[in-house]
Each structure stands twice: as C-alpha cells, then as structure tokens.
Short mmCIF file of C-alpha atoms in Angstrom, two decimals:
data_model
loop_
_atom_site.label_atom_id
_atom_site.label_comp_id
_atom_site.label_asym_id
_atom_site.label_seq_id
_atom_site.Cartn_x
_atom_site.Cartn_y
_atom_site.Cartn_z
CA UNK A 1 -6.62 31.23 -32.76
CA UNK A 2 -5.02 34.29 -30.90
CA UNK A 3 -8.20 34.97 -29.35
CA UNK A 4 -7.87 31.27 -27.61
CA UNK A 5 -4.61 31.79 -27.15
CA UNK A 6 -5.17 35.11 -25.10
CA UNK A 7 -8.08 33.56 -23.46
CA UNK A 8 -6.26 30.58 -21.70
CA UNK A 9 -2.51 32.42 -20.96
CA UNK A 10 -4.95 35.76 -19.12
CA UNK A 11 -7.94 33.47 -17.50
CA UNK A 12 -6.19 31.30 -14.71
CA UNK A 13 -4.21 35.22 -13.38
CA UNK A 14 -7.02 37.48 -13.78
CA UNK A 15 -9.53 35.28 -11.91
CA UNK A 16 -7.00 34.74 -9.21
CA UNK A 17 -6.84 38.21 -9.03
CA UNK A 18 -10.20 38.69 -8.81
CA UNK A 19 -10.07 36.23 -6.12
CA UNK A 20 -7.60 38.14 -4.57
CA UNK A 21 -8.63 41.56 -4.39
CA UNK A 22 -12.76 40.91 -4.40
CA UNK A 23 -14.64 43.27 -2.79
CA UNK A 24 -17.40 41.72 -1.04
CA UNK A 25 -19.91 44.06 0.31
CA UNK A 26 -18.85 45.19 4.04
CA UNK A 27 -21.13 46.62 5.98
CA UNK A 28 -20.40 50.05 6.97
CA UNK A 29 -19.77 50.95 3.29
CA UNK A 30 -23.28 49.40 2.72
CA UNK A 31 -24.80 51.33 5.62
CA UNK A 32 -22.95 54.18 4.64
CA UNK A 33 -24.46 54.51 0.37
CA UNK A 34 -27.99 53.28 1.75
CA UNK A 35 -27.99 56.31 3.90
CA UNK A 36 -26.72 58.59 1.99
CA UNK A 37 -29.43 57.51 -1.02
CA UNK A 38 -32.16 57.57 1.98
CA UNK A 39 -31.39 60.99 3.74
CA UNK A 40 -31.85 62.43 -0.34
CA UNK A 41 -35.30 62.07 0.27
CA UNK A 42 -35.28 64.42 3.37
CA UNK A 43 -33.62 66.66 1.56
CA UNK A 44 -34.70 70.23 -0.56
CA UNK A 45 -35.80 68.54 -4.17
CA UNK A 46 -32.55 70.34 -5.55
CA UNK A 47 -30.53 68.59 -3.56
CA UNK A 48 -31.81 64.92 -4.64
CA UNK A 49 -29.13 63.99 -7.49
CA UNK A 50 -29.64 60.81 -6.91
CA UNK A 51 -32.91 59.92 -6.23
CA UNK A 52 -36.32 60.78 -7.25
CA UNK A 53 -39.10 61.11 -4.50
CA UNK A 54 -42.75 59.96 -5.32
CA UNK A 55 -44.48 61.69 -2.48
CA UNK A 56 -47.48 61.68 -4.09
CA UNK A 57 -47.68 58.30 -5.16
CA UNK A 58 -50.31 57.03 -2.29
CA UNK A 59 -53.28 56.09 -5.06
CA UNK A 60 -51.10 54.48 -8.06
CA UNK A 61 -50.29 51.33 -8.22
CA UNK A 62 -46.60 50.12 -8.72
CA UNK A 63 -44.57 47.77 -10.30
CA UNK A 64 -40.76 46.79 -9.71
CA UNK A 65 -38.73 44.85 -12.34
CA UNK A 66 -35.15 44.38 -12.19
CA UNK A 67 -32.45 42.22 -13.67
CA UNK A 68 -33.68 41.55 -17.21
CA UNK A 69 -30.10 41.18 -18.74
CA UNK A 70 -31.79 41.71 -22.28
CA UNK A 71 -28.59 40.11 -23.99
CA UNK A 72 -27.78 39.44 -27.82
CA UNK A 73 -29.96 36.65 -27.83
CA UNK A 74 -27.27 33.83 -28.08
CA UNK A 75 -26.46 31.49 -25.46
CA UNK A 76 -25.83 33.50 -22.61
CA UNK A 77 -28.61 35.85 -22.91
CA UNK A 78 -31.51 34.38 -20.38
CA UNK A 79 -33.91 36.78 -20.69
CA UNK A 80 -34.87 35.96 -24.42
CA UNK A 81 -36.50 32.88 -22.92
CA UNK A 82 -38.66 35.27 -20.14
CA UNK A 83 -39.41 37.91 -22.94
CA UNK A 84 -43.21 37.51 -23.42
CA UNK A 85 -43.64 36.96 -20.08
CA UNK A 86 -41.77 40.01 -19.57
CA UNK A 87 -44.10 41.92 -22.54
CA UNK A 88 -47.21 40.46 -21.43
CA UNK A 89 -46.69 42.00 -18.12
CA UNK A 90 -45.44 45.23 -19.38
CA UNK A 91 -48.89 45.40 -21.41
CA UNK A 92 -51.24 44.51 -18.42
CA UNK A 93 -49.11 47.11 -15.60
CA UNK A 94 -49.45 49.51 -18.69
CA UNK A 95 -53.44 48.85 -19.33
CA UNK A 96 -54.02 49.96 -15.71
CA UNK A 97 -51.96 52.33 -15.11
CA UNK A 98 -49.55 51.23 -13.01
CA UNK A 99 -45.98 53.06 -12.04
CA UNK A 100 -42.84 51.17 -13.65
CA UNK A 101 -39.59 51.09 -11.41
CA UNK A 102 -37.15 49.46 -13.51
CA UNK A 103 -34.70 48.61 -10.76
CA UNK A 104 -31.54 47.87 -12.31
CA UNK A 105 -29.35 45.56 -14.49
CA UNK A 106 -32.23 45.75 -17.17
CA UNK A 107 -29.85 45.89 -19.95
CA UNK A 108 -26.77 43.01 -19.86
CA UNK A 109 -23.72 45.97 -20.74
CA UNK A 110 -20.61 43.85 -19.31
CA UNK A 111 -20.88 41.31 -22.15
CA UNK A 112 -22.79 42.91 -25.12
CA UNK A 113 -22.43 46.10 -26.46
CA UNK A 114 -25.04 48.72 -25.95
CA UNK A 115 -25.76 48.78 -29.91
CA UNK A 116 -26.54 44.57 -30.14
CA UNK A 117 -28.95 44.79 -27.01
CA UNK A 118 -31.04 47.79 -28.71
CA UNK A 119 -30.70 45.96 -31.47
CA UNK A 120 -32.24 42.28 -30.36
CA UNK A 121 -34.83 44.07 -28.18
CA UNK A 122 -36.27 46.71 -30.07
CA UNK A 123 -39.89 46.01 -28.95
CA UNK A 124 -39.35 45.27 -25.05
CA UNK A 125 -37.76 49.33 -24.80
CA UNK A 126 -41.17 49.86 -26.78
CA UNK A 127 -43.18 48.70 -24.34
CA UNK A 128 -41.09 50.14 -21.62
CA UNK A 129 -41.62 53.69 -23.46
CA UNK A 130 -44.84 53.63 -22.80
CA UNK A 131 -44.51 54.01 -19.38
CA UNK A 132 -42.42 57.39 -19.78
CA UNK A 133 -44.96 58.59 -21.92
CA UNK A 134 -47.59 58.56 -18.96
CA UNK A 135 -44.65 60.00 -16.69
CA UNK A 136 -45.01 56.96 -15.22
CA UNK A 137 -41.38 55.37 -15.38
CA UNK A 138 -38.51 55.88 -13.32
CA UNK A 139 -35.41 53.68 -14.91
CA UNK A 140 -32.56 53.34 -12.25
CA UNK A 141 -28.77 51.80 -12.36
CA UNK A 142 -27.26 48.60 -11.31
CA UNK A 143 -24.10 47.29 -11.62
CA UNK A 144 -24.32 45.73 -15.28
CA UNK A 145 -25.72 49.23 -17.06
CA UNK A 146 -23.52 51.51 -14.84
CA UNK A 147 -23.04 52.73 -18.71
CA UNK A 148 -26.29 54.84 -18.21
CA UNK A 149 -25.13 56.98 -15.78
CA UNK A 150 -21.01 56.62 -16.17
CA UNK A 151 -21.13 57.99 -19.81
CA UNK A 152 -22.62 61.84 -19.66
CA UNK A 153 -21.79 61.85 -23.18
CA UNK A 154 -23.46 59.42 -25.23
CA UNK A 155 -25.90 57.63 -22.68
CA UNK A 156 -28.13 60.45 -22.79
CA UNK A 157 -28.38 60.96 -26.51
CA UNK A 158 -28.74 57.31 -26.85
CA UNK A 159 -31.54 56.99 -24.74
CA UNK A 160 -33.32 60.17 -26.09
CA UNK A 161 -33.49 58.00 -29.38
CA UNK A 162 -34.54 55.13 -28.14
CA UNK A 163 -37.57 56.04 -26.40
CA UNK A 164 -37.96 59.32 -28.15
CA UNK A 165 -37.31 62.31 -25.37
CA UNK A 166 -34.72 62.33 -22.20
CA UNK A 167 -34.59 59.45 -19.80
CA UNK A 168 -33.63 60.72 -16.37
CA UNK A 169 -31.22 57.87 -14.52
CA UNK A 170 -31.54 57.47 -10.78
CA UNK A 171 -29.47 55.52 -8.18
CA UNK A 172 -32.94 55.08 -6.17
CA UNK A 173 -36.62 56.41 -6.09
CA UNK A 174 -38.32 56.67 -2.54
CA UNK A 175 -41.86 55.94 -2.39
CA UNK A 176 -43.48 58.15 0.55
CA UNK A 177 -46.43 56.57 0.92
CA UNK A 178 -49.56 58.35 3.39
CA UNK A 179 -51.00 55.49 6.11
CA UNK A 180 -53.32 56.13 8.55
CA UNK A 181 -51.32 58.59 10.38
CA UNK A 182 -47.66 58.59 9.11
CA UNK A 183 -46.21 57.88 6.02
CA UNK A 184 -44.18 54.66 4.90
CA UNK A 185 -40.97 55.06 2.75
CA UNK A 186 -40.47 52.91 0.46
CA UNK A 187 -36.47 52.51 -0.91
CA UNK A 188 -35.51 51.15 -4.03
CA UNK A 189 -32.05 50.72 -5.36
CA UNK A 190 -30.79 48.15 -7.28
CA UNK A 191 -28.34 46.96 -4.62
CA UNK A 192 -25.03 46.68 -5.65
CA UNK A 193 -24.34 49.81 -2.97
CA UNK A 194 -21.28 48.70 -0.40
CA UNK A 195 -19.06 46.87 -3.43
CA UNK A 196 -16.46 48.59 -4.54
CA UNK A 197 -16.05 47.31 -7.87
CA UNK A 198 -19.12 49.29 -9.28
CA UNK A 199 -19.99 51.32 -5.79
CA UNK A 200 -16.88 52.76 -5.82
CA UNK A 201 -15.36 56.35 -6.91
CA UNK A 202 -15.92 57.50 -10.07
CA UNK A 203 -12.37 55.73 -11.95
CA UNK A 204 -13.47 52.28 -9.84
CA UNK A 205 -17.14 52.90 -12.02
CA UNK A 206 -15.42 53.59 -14.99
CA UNK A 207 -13.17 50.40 -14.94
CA UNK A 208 -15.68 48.03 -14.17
CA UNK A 209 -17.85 49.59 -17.45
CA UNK A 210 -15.01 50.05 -19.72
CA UNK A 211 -12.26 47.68 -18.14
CA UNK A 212 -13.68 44.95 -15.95
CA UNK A 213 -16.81 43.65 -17.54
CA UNK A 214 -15.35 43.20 -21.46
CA UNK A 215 -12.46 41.84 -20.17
CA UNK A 216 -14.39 38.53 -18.07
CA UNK A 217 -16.44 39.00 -21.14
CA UNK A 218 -14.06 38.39 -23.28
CA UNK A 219 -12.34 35.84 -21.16
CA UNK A 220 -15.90 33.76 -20.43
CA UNK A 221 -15.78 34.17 -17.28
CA UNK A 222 -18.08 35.83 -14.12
CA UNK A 223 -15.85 35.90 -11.21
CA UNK A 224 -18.16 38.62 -8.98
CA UNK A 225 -21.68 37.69 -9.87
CA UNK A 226 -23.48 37.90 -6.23
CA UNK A 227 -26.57 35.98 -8.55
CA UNK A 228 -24.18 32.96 -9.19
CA UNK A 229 -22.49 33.21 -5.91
CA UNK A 230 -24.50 31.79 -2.56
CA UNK A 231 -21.99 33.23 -0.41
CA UNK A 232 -22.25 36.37 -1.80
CA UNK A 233 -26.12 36.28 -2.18
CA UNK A 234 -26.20 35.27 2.01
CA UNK A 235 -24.48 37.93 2.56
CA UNK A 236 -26.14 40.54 0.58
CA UNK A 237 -29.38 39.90 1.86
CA UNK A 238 -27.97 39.80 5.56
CA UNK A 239 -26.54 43.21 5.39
CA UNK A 240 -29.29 44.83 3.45
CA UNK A 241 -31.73 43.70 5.96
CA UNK A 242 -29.64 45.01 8.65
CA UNK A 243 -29.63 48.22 6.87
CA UNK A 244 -33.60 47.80 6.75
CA UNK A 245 -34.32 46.72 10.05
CA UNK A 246 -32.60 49.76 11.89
CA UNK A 247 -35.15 52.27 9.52
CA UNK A 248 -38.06 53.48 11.44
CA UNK A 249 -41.31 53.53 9.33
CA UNK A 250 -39.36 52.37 6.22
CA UNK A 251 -38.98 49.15 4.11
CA UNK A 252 -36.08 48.51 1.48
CA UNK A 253 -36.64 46.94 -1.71
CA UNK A 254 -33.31 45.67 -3.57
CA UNK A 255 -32.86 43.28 -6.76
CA UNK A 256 -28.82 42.44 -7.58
CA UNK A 257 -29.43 38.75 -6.27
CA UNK A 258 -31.84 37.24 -8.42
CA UNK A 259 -33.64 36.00 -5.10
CA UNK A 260 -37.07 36.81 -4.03
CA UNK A 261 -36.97 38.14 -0.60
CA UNK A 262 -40.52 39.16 0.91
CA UNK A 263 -41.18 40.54 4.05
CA UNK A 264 -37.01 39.51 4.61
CA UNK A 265 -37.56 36.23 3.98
CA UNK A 266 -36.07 33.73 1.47
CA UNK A 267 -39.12 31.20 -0.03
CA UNK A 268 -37.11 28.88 1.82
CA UNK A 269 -37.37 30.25 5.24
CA UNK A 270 -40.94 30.97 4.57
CA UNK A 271 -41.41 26.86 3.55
CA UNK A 272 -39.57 26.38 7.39
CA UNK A 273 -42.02 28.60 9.12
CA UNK A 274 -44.80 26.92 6.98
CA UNK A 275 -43.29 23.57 8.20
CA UNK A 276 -43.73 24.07 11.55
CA UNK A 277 -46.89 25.67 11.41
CA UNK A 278 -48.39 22.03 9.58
CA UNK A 279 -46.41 20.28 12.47
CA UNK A 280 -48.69 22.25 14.95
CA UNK A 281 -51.83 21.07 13.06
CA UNK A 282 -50.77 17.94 12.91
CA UNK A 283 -51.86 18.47 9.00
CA UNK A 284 -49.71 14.73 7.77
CA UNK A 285 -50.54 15.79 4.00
CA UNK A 286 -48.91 19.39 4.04
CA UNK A 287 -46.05 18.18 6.03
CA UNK A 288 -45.28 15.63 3.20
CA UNK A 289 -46.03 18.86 0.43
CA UNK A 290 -43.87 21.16 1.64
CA UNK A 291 -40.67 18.78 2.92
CA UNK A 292 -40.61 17.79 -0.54
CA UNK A 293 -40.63 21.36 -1.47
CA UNK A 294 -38.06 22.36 0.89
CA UNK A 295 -35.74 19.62 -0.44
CA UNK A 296 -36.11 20.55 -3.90
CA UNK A 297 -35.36 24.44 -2.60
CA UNK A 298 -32.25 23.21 -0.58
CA UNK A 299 -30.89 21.79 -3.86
CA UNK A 300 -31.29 25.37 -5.34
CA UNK A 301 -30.03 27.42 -2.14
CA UNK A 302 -29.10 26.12 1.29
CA UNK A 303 -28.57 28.92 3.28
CA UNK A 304 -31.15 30.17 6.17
CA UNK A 305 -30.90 32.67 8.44
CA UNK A 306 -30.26 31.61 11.89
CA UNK A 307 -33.19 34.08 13.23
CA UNK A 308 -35.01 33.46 10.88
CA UNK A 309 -38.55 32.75 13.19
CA UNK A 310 -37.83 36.81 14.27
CA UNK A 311 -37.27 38.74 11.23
CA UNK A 312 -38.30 42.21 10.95
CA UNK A 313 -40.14 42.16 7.93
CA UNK A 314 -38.80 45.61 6.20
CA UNK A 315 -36.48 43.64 3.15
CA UNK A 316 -38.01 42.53 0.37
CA UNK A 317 -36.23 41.46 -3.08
CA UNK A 318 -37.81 41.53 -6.54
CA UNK A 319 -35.84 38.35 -7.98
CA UNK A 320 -35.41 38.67 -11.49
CA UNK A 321 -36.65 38.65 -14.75
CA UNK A 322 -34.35 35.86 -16.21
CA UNK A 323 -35.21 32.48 -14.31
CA UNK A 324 -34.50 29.72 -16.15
CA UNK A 325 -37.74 28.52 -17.75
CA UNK A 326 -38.91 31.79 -18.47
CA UNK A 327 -40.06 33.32 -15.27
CA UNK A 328 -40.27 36.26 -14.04
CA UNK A 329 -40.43 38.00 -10.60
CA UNK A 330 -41.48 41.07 -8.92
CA UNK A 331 -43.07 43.27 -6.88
CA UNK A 332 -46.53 44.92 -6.80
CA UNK A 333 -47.48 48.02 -4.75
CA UNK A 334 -51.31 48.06 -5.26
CA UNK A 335 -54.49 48.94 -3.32
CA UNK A 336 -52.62 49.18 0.14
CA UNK A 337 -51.21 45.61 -0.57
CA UNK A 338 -47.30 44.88 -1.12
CA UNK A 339 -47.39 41.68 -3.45
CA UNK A 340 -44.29 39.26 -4.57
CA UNK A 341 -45.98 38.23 -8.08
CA UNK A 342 -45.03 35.87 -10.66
CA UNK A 343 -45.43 35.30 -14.35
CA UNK A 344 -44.63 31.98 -15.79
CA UNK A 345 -46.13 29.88 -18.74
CA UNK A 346 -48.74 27.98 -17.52
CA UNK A 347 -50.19 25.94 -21.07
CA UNK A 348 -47.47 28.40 -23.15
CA UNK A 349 -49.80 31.52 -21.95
CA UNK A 350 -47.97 33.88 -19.94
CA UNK A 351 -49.56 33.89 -16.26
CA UNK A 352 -49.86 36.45 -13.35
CA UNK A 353 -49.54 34.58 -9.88
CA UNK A 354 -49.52 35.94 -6.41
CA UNK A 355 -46.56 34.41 -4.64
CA UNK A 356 -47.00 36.48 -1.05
CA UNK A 357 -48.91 39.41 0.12
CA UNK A 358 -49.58 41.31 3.03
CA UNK A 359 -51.41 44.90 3.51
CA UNK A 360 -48.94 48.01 4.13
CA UNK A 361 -50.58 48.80 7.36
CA UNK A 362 -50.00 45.52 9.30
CA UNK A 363 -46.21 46.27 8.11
CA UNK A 364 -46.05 49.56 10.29
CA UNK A 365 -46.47 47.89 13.87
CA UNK A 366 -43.91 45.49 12.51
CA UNK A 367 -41.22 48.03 11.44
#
C-alpha cells in the first residue's frame, strides 16, 4: 500500500522533471566524446583507457550484439523471448571463430539488480564466456550497465566470477582494418556519448546507476529511453551520422536505438530508394510489395531523412537483440563483407538471414 502510495504522489513531479531538465544529445558534446574515443586509437597503447584497438583484426570475422536487456524474466524483460535466438547465434559465431563485440546495454541494470539478471541468465554469460576464452571478446558499456565500469569495487570481482578470470570494460573498440592500400577504422560504441544523464561527469554516471534508473524503476516509468522515443531516435541517428560522415576512411557503428541503420540508412529509407528504383522499371508487382511494406514500416517509425537519396554511407546501427517476437539484429564483419543479419524463428528454429550487405572496399570511395 505505501509503495502505491509513493508511486502515484512522486510519478506526475519526477517525470515533469525529467521533462524539464532532459538532456537530449546536442551535438558538439556528441562530436566532442566521439572524438575523444576516436583519437584513443591514434594514440601510444598506454594511453587508450578507453578503448581497445584491434589492428590486427583484418582476417577474423566479427560479430556486434548490443542491447540484450537480459532482465528478470517477468514482464518487462524482452529479451527472454529472443534468448535462443540469441544462444543459437552465440554457438554458430563461436563454432567459427568469429570476434564478439558486445556493444552495450547487454545486461538491463536500471530495473533489476545485478544479482536477479546473473541469476535468470546463467547460461547466455556461458556462452558469452566462451568468447573470452579464445581472447576473442571485447564487452563494452552503455547506458543501462554503466554499473560495469562506475563500480571499481565490486564490478570487477563480480565479473571475474562469472566468467571465471577478469573482464576488461571498454567505452569503444576500433577495428583498423588493412584494404588495398589504406586501412578502414571501424568505431564502435554503444552510443549514448553526447547525453548527459549517463555521458556526463563522473557524479552525473553515478546518479543515473545508483539514483536515476531505480527510482523510474521503481516508479514504472521510462522517461529518457531514446528506443521508445522517435524524436529522440531521429535525432540520434542524425547526429551520429554527422559525426560519421566528417571521418575520412572511417565508418561508425552505434546500438542505443534499437534501429537498424546500414550504410546510414533506416530500412525505411532503403524501402523509398527501392521504391523508386521499381518505379524506373516500371516493375507494377514490386511497386505493390514494397508500398505495402513501407506502410506497415511508417506505422512502426515515420521519420526519414530529408537527404536521404545522398547519404554518405559511414553509419550503421546494430538494432537490438530484444524485438518483439524474438528477433534479433546485428552486424557481421566477415570475408571483406559488412552484413546487417538477422535471426528470427522461422518454423520455431532459430534462423540466420542476411538483411543488407555490401563489400568494405566499395565503402572507401564512398567515405
């Protein structure tokens, strides 16, 4: 009863509040953390705190995950529906040898305790520990499991026991990838960077992981969720692809949004293009396909960038790994391709698709 009670005198002022005082991303403080994570990489190895450089990593494959949200597995918690598409993907990247980037927001720490989600998922960390035991796992921060890298105390000891020796937490990992003759970086951050509610200094980190998060949780309610928002999601993809577009020889790779982005465009922006190209061709039956796609999409997300026809195509965005349904997203960096894949049930049987691809090399004239 005083639980309710608390609940409906604190929700309607604390979400005004957060109204109030949100801190959208702005641009120059986006800019400003992207290029400080990217100029790491230029940097003397002791001087990269923050990230970890895989300059080597030309002839293994690669695979980026982000935004599980492994829960308590109660109402809220979307990834137990996307869990063996999740493991069965974890077991084929694992089976040949691929590199695991865990980009972020993997573990749901704003409304579960760090102690339930170990608890509910004992065998997807299992799976991911397999990875670490090839050296082949890099596990970096997003804004829901800032806990990671906020508490120098007991993250570290926690995650020694869970997958059984030290897990090193990044902010971002560079991929410096040889082609032809010049290399193509490769960022990866989880995305949050620019928003000062979990970007910020070190007491703005702190009260968003010990402050912020159990208090909406405890109040049921999510009042800075760029996922749930499609302002905010707009205008995170906008500004990271400005950030992206201005680096020579360099693509950015971001999750935080739950939307697929590939080669900086949304699937609806690629359905326009596609659109236009069947309008060309005169091609009656793929015009009637894809507008009834594109409706369906516009029902999900409306927003498309006004240059759209003229992107640069140096943003791409690994979804998530809690669609409703059960689906998962990500991306592939494999045999000189860069692939937006899927796993979904097709017949209950989890199943790798290919949503996009494009070779590496017809990037670099592009970027």
């Amino acid at each position: 009863m005083f639980k309710q009670l608390f609940r409906k005198i604190l929700t309607r002022p604390v979400t005004y509040l957060a109204h109030r005082y949100s801190s959208a991303p702005k641009q120059e403080n986006v800019f400003a953390a992207l290029t400080k994570l990217y100029n790491q990489s230029l940097q003397p190895i002791e001087k990269q705190k923050d990230i970890l450089l895989l300059h080597d990593i030309g002839q293994t494959p690669v695979i980026i995950f982000s935004d599980q949200h492994k829960g308590a597995r109660d109402g809220s918690d979307d990834f137990a529906a996307a869990e063996a598409n999740y493991m069965a993907a974890l077991e084929h990247y694992n089976a040949n040898n691929f590199y695991f980037i865990n980009l972020g927001d993997s573990e749901e720490l704003w409304e579960n305790t760090v102690n339930t989600v170990i608890k509910n998922y004992p065998a997807t960390f299992k799976a991911e520990q397999l990875f670490l035991e090839r050296n082949a796992y890099c596990k970096i921060i997003g804004n829901h499991d800032l806990f990671w890298k906020n508490d120098p105390l007991l993250a570290p000891g926690i995650l020694k026991d869970l997958f059984g020796q030290p897990v090193p937490i990044y902010e971002a990992a560079v991929l410096r990838i040889p082609l032809a003759d010049k290399n193509l970086d490769i960022l990866c951050t989880h995305g949050h960077q620019g928003d000062a509610q979990s970007d910020g200094n070190a007491f703005s980190k702190w009260f968003v992981s010990y402050i912020w998060g159990p208090l909406q949780s405890f109040l049921q309610i999510n009042t800075n969720s760029v996922s749930a928002n499609e302002e905010l999601k707009s205008l995170h993809n906008q500004i990271m692809y400005q950030w992206a577009s201005k680096q020579p020889n360099a693509l950015l790779i971001t999750g935080h949004t739950h939307q697929p982005v590939f080669e900086s465009l949304t699937h609806l922006e690629r359905l326009l293009l596609q659109l236009e190209m069947a309008k060309d061709q005169n091609n009656t039956a793929e015009i009637a396909s894809i507008e009834t796609e594109i409706a369906t999409r516009r029902q999900q997300y409306k927003f498309v960038n006004e240059s759209y026809k003229n992107l640069n195509p140096s943003y791409f965005n690994t979804g998530c790994c809690c669609f409703q349904g059960g689906t998962i997203t990500g991306i592939e960096i494999a045999n000189g391709y860069i692939r937006l894949v899927k796993w979904s049930y097709q017949n209950n049987t989890p199943t790798r698709t290919i949503a996009e691809e494009t070779p590496l090399t017809q990037l670099l004239p592009s970027i």
